[in-house]
Each structure stands twice: as C-alpha cells, then as structure tokens.
C-alpha cells in the first residue's frame, strides 16, 4: 500500500492501472502455464469438494479452487471453509457416512 | 565448432517490442569491446537488421547461398565499416519463406561459431517455425519484453518453450520503460515484470526518442556515441553480458524536478 493507493481510496478513485495489470497477468499466466481448460478445472473443483465433503462438513457454496503462480511454479489452491459446531469444534463426519447433500 | 562461442537468441513472442533494435545495439557494443561478433537476421521474411545497422545496400548473398555452396561464408558476411569486429549475415531473403529448416540454421550457426566469439540471432516474432528454427541453433537466450500485459504474457509463453528446449541461461531485457508512468503507477514496474516472469534481469532500456532518430540514420546509438538514456542502457547490457557487474539504472531516480520528487513520495510503500 502506497500513499497514492490511500489517496485513491479516499477519493474513491480507480485502482492504479499497474496494480490491475499485475493482478490480471498473475491470473492469466497461472492458467496459461497450467494449460488446463476451464471445463477441466471446474470438474476438478467439483471432485475435490466432493472428496473433502466426505470427511468434514464444508461450505460448498463458499468453496473455491484456483490456480496461483509464483516463480514459475503453479499451485492449485483450495480454499474450503469448514463448518464449525457451536462449541467451535470442527464437524467431522463418521467414515462411511453418505456424502450427498 | 568452437565451444566457447556464445550463441544468443534474441526473442520475445510478441512483435515490435524491440528485438532488432537490441540486436543491432548490442552487436555494436560487444564489437566495440574487441570481441568478434556476428549478428544473424533469422527474421528473413521481414528483414530489418540490415536497415538498423545501415548495411541495407551492401547485402549480396545470404546464408542460403552459403549452404548451397554457391558462395563462401566470408562473401556473404557483411562487415561493418565503422566497426570491423561486427558482421551481419542475413539468413535468407523474403522470397524463400519455406526454405529454412532447423538443420540449416544449425549448420550456419556452427560455421559462424568457428569465426566469432558472439553470435546474436535476431528472432522473428511468434512461436512458429521461424522461432523454432532459431531456437534449435541457440544455446542461450535474451527475452525482450515491454511493461505491458500482452508483451509480458507472450514472453511467458516463450520462456516456457525455451525451458523445454534446454536453452540456458535465459535472461530478461525490459524495453521501453517509462519512469514517469511507473512512478504514477500506470505502468508495470521493473520488479513487477521480473517477479511475474521469474527471470534474471539482464537490463532495462528506457523509452527514448533517440532510438527512432538513430534508426532513421541507420547508425545504432551505441555506435554514434550519443549519450542518450537508451544508449547507456544498451552499453550496460553489453557489459553485463560479458560478466561485468554494472548497477541497474533505477527508473525511480530518473528525473530530479519537484514533480518527480513528489511522484516518488507518493510511490513509497508505507505498509
Ligand atoms: N527503447 C525504445 N524507445 C523508443 N522506441 C523504441 C525503443 N525500442 C524500440 N523502439 C521502437 O519500437 C519499434 C519496434 O522495434 P524493433 O523493430 O526493434 O522491434 P522487433 O521486436 O524487432 O519487431 P518485430 O517483431 O517486428 O521484428 C521501432 O519503431 C523502434 O524504433
Ligand atoms: Mg525485428
């Protein structure tokens, strides 16, 4: 965050175009490098969510799987919010419990 | 074939980012330090290197005639009058688009390696046959890009292909850097581009009107002795390529007026 960024926020001006360029490039390059079609990525996202949902209760709506890239290494990053019990404990499913719903 | 010859591909993916200008200026700058330098115009469909070097009227033969043995290599090489350590070899002429194969390129580069310390190959834009031929004959590469999204994206694609082809080292030259735009955060910074592409930076070249003036004249900046911003950048690149440690020009420190100082203040990272 720079002085200019703060000034832009205060004046509700647009984000600087260099920042936008950087963010757009990082995203597009992660996809270019992985060479995965959006369909395949989406399929993978669904299956990963299903597997994880077998073990812990997750918020399917909030779950996101994305590609990120740094130093020419591409990582598959899954962000899967786990539902908690009122006690704060994680909701672990019994093995064999059906995974639908 | 001499194993010490540095065979360097100058490529970019995207067209018009400054490959030929870099090849011409770097070729002259290297030759001026006393090393025997050949510049090979692999972009023979749209050849331009002769024009930037002011040698367009002196081309008689090309690499094709050499390979067909209808002339000798030294007949096809165009020696630069003001800088005799530099010679230009056009790979072919625009009429023979289909002619060149990776094997031809390798043969011609191997002949050049016997006589020169540096061979700079000016690569055509794109990632198709012209690029593949040139890669097949190269050992190392300089990827030229501009601080713009499309040029950086294409550079990334090229870097991937160079890596799969075992080209090493691959270094970056960031061309047409505009300090004022970087300061107002309307242009990707040098760090942004090197971070994104994860390549070592061989150098940056500032945007400079003198580049156009020098192409008009057919006298590269590194030959004319003009002390312009881009001229300094090109000489620094030549020195670094030869292993000298030359500090990078800091675009943020270009310009010393009140406005420049204010821009710098606005750019300071506070958290
Ligand atoms: N640092 C610079 N400052 C100003 N203008 C520049 C700079 N570098 C290159 N140019 C201009 O950009 C244009 C393209 O340069 P050049 O022909 O070297 O690119 P190229 O990558 O070889 O293009 P192509 O892909 O068509 O072969 C030219 O008009 C040149 O004068
Ligand atoms: Mg060119």
Short mmCIF file of C-alpha atoms in Angstrom, two decimals, chain B:
data_model
loop_
_atom_site.label_atom_id
_atom_site.label_comp_id
_atom_site.label_asym_id
_atom_site.label_seq_id
_atom_site.Cartn_x
_atom_site.Cartn_y
_atom_site.Cartn_z
CA UNK B 1 32.83 -25.84 -33.93
CA UNK B 2 34.19 -23.60 -31.20
CA UNK B 3 32.59 -24.46 -27.89
CA UNK B 4 33.35 -21.06 -26.37
CA UNK B 5 31.24 -19.07 -28.78
CA UNK B 6 28.24 -17.52 -27.09
CA UNK B 7 25.22 -18.21 -29.28
CA UNK B 8 22.44 -15.99 -28.04
CA UNK B 9 18.87 -15.90 -29.30
CA UNK B 10 17.07 -12.57 -29.01
CA UNK B 11 13.36 -13.32 -28.92
CA UNK B 12 10.07 -12.05 -27.50
CA UNK B 13 6.96 -13.81 -28.70
CA UNK B 14 5.11 -10.56 -29.35
CA UNK B 15 6.21 -8.49 -32.33
CA UNK B 16 7.55 -4.97 -32.23
CA UNK B 17 8.92 -4.99 -28.68
CA UNK B 18 12.50 -4.12 -29.68
CA UNK B 19 14.38 -7.33 -30.59
CA UNK B 20 16.04 -5.98 -33.73
CA UNK B 21 16.95 -2.68 -32.07
CA UNK B 22 18.55 -4.59 -29.20
CA UNK B 23 20.40 -6.94 -31.56
CA UNK B 24 21.88 -4.03 -33.52
CA UNK B 25 22.91 -2.00 -30.46
CA UNK B 26 24.19 -4.97 -28.51
CA UNK B 27 26.09 -6.24 -31.54
CA UNK B 28 27.88 -2.91 -31.96
CA UNK B 29 28.52 -2.52 -28.23
CA UNK B 30 30.05 -6.00 -28.00
CA UNK B 31 32.16 -5.50 -31.13
CA UNK B 32 33.48 -2.24 -29.71
CA UNK B 33 34.92 -4.10 -26.73
CA UNK B 34 37.02 -6.09 -29.19
CA UNK B 35 35.11 -9.36 -29.36
CA UNK B 36 34.32 -10.76 -32.80
CA UNK B 37 30.55 -10.51 -33.14
CA UNK B 38 28.15 -11.81 -35.79
CA UNK B 39 24.51 -10.79 -35.96
CA UNK B 40 22.30 -13.25 -37.80
CA UNK B 41 18.98 -12.00 -39.13
CA UNK B 42 16.75 -15.03 -38.67
CA UNK B 43 13.69 -12.90 -39.43
CA UNK B 44 14.31 -13.09 -43.16
CA UNK B 45 10.64 -12.88 -44.12
CA UNK B 46 10.64 -9.29 -42.84
CA UNK B 47 14.28 -8.50 -42.53
CA UNK B 48 15.22 -5.24 -40.85
CA UNK B 49 18.51 -5.73 -39.07
CA UNK B 50 20.42 -4.56 -42.17
CA UNK B 51 18.45 -1.31 -42.10
CA UNK B 52 19.10 -0.58 -38.43
CA UNK B 53 22.81 -1.18 -38.97
CA UNK B 54 22.92 0.94 -42.13
CA UNK B 55 24.03 -2.09 -44.18
CA UNK B 56 20.99 -2.48 -46.43
CA UNK B 57 22.88 -1.60 -49.61
CA UNK B 58 25.72 -3.98 -49.02
CA UNK B 59 23.93 -7.32 -48.91
CA UNK B 60 24.78 -9.53 -51.85
CA UNK B 61 24.42 -13.09 -50.60
CA UNK B 62 22.63 -14.75 -47.72
CA UNK B 63 23.10 -17.89 -45.65
CA UNK B 64 21.14 -19.78 -48.25
CA UNK B 65 23.80 -19.30 -50.94
CA UNK B 66 26.44 -20.30 -48.41
CA UNK B 67 24.65 -23.56 -47.63
CA UNK B 68 24.11 -24.25 -51.32
CA UNK B 69 27.82 -23.65 -51.74
CA UNK B 70 27.28 -21.02 -54.40
CA UNK B 71 29.36 -18.61 -52.31
CA UNK B 72 31.75 -18.69 -49.36
CA UNK B 73 30.74 -17.61 -45.86
CA UNK B 74 33.06 -14.59 -45.91
CA UNK B 75 31.43 -13.41 -49.15
CA UNK B 76 28.02 -13.46 -47.53
CA UNK B 77 29.13 -11.79 -44.30
CA UNK B 78 28.67 -8.02 -44.41
CA UNK B 79 31.39 -6.40 -42.35
CA UNK B 80 30.52 -3.09 -40.72
CA UNK B 81 32.87 -0.37 -41.97
CA UNK B 82 32.98 1.69 -38.77
CA UNK B 83 33.09 -1.36 -36.54
CA UNK B 84 35.02 -4.14 -38.29
CA UNK B 85 34.52 -6.58 -35.40
CA UNK B 86 30.85 -6.72 -36.36
CA UNK B 87 29.46 -8.68 -39.28
CA UNK B 88 25.88 -9.19 -40.43
CA UNK B 89 24.56 -12.33 -42.04
CA UNK B 90 21.02 -12.41 -43.39
CA UNK B 91 19.61 -15.94 -43.07
CA UNK B 92 17.78 -15.58 -46.35
CA UNK B 93 15.74 -13.14 -48.36
CA UNK B 94 11.99 -12.64 -48.27
CA UNK B 95 11.42 -14.77 -51.38
CA UNK B 96 12.37 -18.00 -49.68
CA UNK B 97 9.95 -18.24 -46.82
CA UNK B 98 9.72 -22.00 -46.94
CA UNK B 99 13.37 -22.67 -47.29
CA UNK B 100 14.93 -22.69 -43.84
CA UNK B 101 14.89 -25.80 -41.64
CA UNK B 102 16.31 -26.28 -38.12
CA UNK B 103 19.14 -28.26 -39.66
CA UNK B 104 20.10 -25.37 -41.99
CA UNK B 105 20.08 -22.97 -39.08
CA UNK B 106 22.34 -25.24 -37.04
CA UNK B 107 24.79 -25.60 -39.90
CA UNK B 108 25.06 -21.88 -40.49
CA UNK B 109 25.46 -21.09 -36.80
CA UNK B 110 28.10 -23.73 -36.46
CA UNK B 111 30.04 -22.13 -39.33
CA UNK B 112 29.77 -18.74 -37.63
CA UNK B 113 31.00 -20.24 -34.34
CA UNK B 114 34.35 -21.00 -35.94
CA UNK B 115 35.00 -17.33 -36.65
CA UNK B 116 33.18 -15.38 -33.96
CA UNK B 117 33.10 -15.05 -30.18
CA UNK B 118 29.46 -13.94 -30.10
CA UNK B 119 26.61 -14.88 -32.42
CA UNK B 120 23.43 -12.90 -31.83
CA UNK B 121 20.35 -14.31 -33.53
CA UNK B 122 17.55 -11.82 -34.22
CA UNK B 123 14.46 -14.00 -33.92
CA UNK B 124 11.18 -13.43 -35.75
CA UNK B 125 8.08 -12.71 -33.66
CA UNK B 126 5.71 -15.56 -32.88
CA UNK B 127 6.35 -19.09 -31.70
CA UNK B 128 6.02 -20.90 -35.03
CA UNK B 129 8.62 -22.30 -37.45
CA UNK B 130 10.86 -19.23 -37.64
CA UNK B 131 11.14 -19.22 -33.87
CA UNK B 132 11.67 -22.99 -33.65
CA UNK B 133 14.45 -22.92 -36.26
CA UNK B 134 16.24 -20.16 -34.41
CA UNK B 135 15.86 -21.92 -31.04
CA UNK B 136 17.30 -25.13 -32.43
CA UNK B 137 20.61 -23.38 -33.16
CA UNK B 138 20.88 -21.37 -29.92
CA UNK B 139 22.49 -22.04 -26.57
CA UNK B 140 21.26 -19.13 -24.52
CA UNK B 141 18.55 -16.52 -24.91
CA UNK B 142 17.58 -12.97 -24.12
CA UNK B 143 13.83 -12.46 -23.88
CA UNK B 144 12.83 -8.90 -24.73
CA UNK B 145 9.57 -7.55 -23.41
CA UNK B 146 7.75 -4.30 -22.67
CA UNK B 147 5.98 -3.41 -19.43
CA UNK B 148 2.58 -4.18 -20.96
CA UNK B 149 0.23 -7.07 -20.29
CA UNK B 150 0.24 -8.58 -23.78
CA UNK B 151 4.03 -8.43 -24.18
CA UNK B 152 4.56 -9.98 -20.74
CA UNK B 153 2.07 -12.75 -21.40
CA UNK B 154 3.75 -13.64 -24.70
CA UNK B 155 7.18 -13.50 -23.07
CA UNK B 156 5.97 -16.02 -20.51
CA UNK B 157 4.91 -18.41 -23.24
CA UNK B 158 8.30 -18.07 -24.95
CA UNK B 159 10.16 -18.64 -21.68
CA UNK B 160 8.26 -21.90 -21.21
CA UNK B 161 9.27 -23.05 -24.71
CA UNK B 162 12.92 -22.04 -24.17
CA UNK B 163 12.98 -24.03 -20.94
CA UNK B 164 11.60 -27.15 -22.61
CA UNK B 165 14.24 -26.80 -25.32
CA UNK B 166 17.06 -26.72 -22.79
CA UNK B 167 18.13 -23.15 -23.57
CA UNK B 168 20.17 -21.84 -20.64
CA UNK B 169 20.66 -19.18 -19.38
CA UNK B 170 17.53 -17.26 -20.30
CA UNK B 171 17.70 -13.61 -19.27
CA UNK B 172 15.29 -10.71 -19.50
CA UNK B 173 15.55 -7.28 -21.10
CA UNK B 174 12.72 -4.93 -20.28
CA UNK B 175 12.44 -2.36 -23.07
CA UNK B 176 10.58 0.97 -23.35
CA UNK B 177 10.48 1.63 -19.63
CA UNK B 178 8.88 4.97 -18.80
CA UNK B 179 9.92 6.16 -15.32
CA UNK B 180 7.14 8.73 -15.02
CA UNK B 181 4.42 6.22 -15.76
CA UNK B 182 5.91 3.76 -13.29
CA UNK B 183 6.05 6.50 -10.66
CA UNK B 184 2.38 7.28 -11.13
CA UNK B 185 1.68 3.55 -11.04
CA UNK B 186 0.26 3.50 -14.53
CA UNK B 187 2.94 1.12 -15.80
CA UNK B 188 4.16 -2.24 -14.52
CA UNK B 189 7.42 -1.68 -12.64
CA UNK B 190 10.68 -3.47 -13.33
CA UNK B 191 10.15 -5.57 -10.19
CA UNK B 192 6.60 -6.43 -11.21
CA UNK B 193 7.79 -7.86 -14.51
CA UNK B 194 10.80 -9.76 -13.14
CA UNK B 195 8.64 -11.19 -10.33
CA UNK B 196 5.93 -12.32 -12.71
CA UNK B 197 8.30 -13.85 -15.25
CA UNK B 198 10.79 -15.11 -12.63
CA UNK B 199 13.79 -14.45 -14.86
CA UNK B 200 17.10 -12.78 -14.04
CA UNK B 201 17.13 -9.23 -15.40
CA UNK B 202 19.95 -8.57 -17.85
CA UNK B 203 18.89 -4.98 -18.12
CA UNK B 204 16.22 -2.43 -18.82
CA UNK B 205 16.07 0.06 -21.67
CA UNK B 206 14.39 3.40 -21.17
CA UNK B 207 11.90 4.74 -23.68
CA UNK B 208 13.96 7.16 -25.74
CA UNK B 209 13.23 9.24 -28.86
CA UNK B 210 16.87 8.88 -29.87
CA UNK B 211 16.13 5.24 -30.74
CA UNK B 212 13.96 6.43 -33.60
CA UNK B 213 16.44 9.12 -34.66
CA UNK B 214 19.19 6.52 -34.81
CA UNK B 215 17.09 4.09 -36.87
CA UNK B 216 16.34 6.93 -39.30
CA UNK B 217 20.05 7.32 -39.80
CA UNK B 218 20.97 3.63 -39.80
CA UNK B 219 23.54 4.32 -37.10
CA UNK B 220 22.85 2.42 -33.84
CA UNK B 221 23.03 4.53 -30.68
CA UNK B 222 25.95 2.51 -29.36
CA UNK B 223 27.92 3.47 -32.47
CA UNK B 224 27.01 7.16 -32.71
CA UNK B 225 28.41 7.92 -29.27
CA UNK B 226 25.29 9.89 -28.35
CA UNK B 227 24.91 9.81 -24.59
CA UNK B 228 21.16 9.24 -24.52
CA UNK B 229 19.29 7.24 -21.84
CA UNK B 230 18.78 4.21 -24.12
CA UNK B 231 22.40 4.33 -25.32
CA UNK B 232 23.59 3.97 -21.72
CA UNK B 233 21.18 1.10 -21.16
CA UNK B 234 22.40 -0.81 -24.22
CA UNK B 235 26.07 -0.42 -23.23
CA UNK B 236 25.28 -1.62 -19.72
CA UNK B 237 23.58 -4.70 -21.15
CA UNK B 238 26.65 -5.47 -23.26
CA UNK B 239 28.91 -5.18 -20.21
CA UNK B 240 26.69 -7.42 -18.08
CA UNK B 241 26.55 -9.99 -20.84
CA UNK B 242 30.34 -10.16 -20.61
CA UNK B 243 30.18 -10.77 -16.89
CA UNK B 244 30.82 -7.26 -15.61
CA UNK B 245 28.79 -6.05 -12.68
CA UNK B 246 27.08 -2.83 -13.67
CA UNK B 247 24.42 -1.39 -11.38
CA UNK B 248 20.93 -1.13 -12.85
CA UNK B 249 19.63 2.27 -13.80
CA UNK B 250 16.90 2.97 -11.27
CA UNK B 251 13.91 4.31 -13.19
CA UNK B 252 12.61 5.84 -9.98
CA UNK B 253 15.70 8.02 -9.78
CA UNK B 254 15.37 9.35 -13.33
CA UNK B 255 14.20 12.96 -13.21
CA UNK B 256 15.02 15.31 -10.36
CA UNK B 257 12.42 18.07 -10.56
CA UNK B 258 9.87 18.80 -7.82
CA UNK B 259 7.22 16.80 -9.64
CA UNK B 260 9.48 13.76 -9.85
CA UNK B 261 10.23 14.01 -6.14
CA UNK B 262 6.54 14.25 -5.33
CA UNK B 263 5.80 11.21 -7.51
CA UNK B 264 8.46 9.25 -5.66
CA UNK B 265 6.98 10.21 -2.31
CA UNK B 266 3.57 9.04 -3.45
CA UNK B 267 5.07 5.74 -4.53
CA UNK B 268 6.78 4.96 -1.21
CA UNK B 269 5.41 1.78 0.30
CA UNK B 270 4.07 2.52 3.78
CA UNK B 271 2.62 -0.91 4.60
#
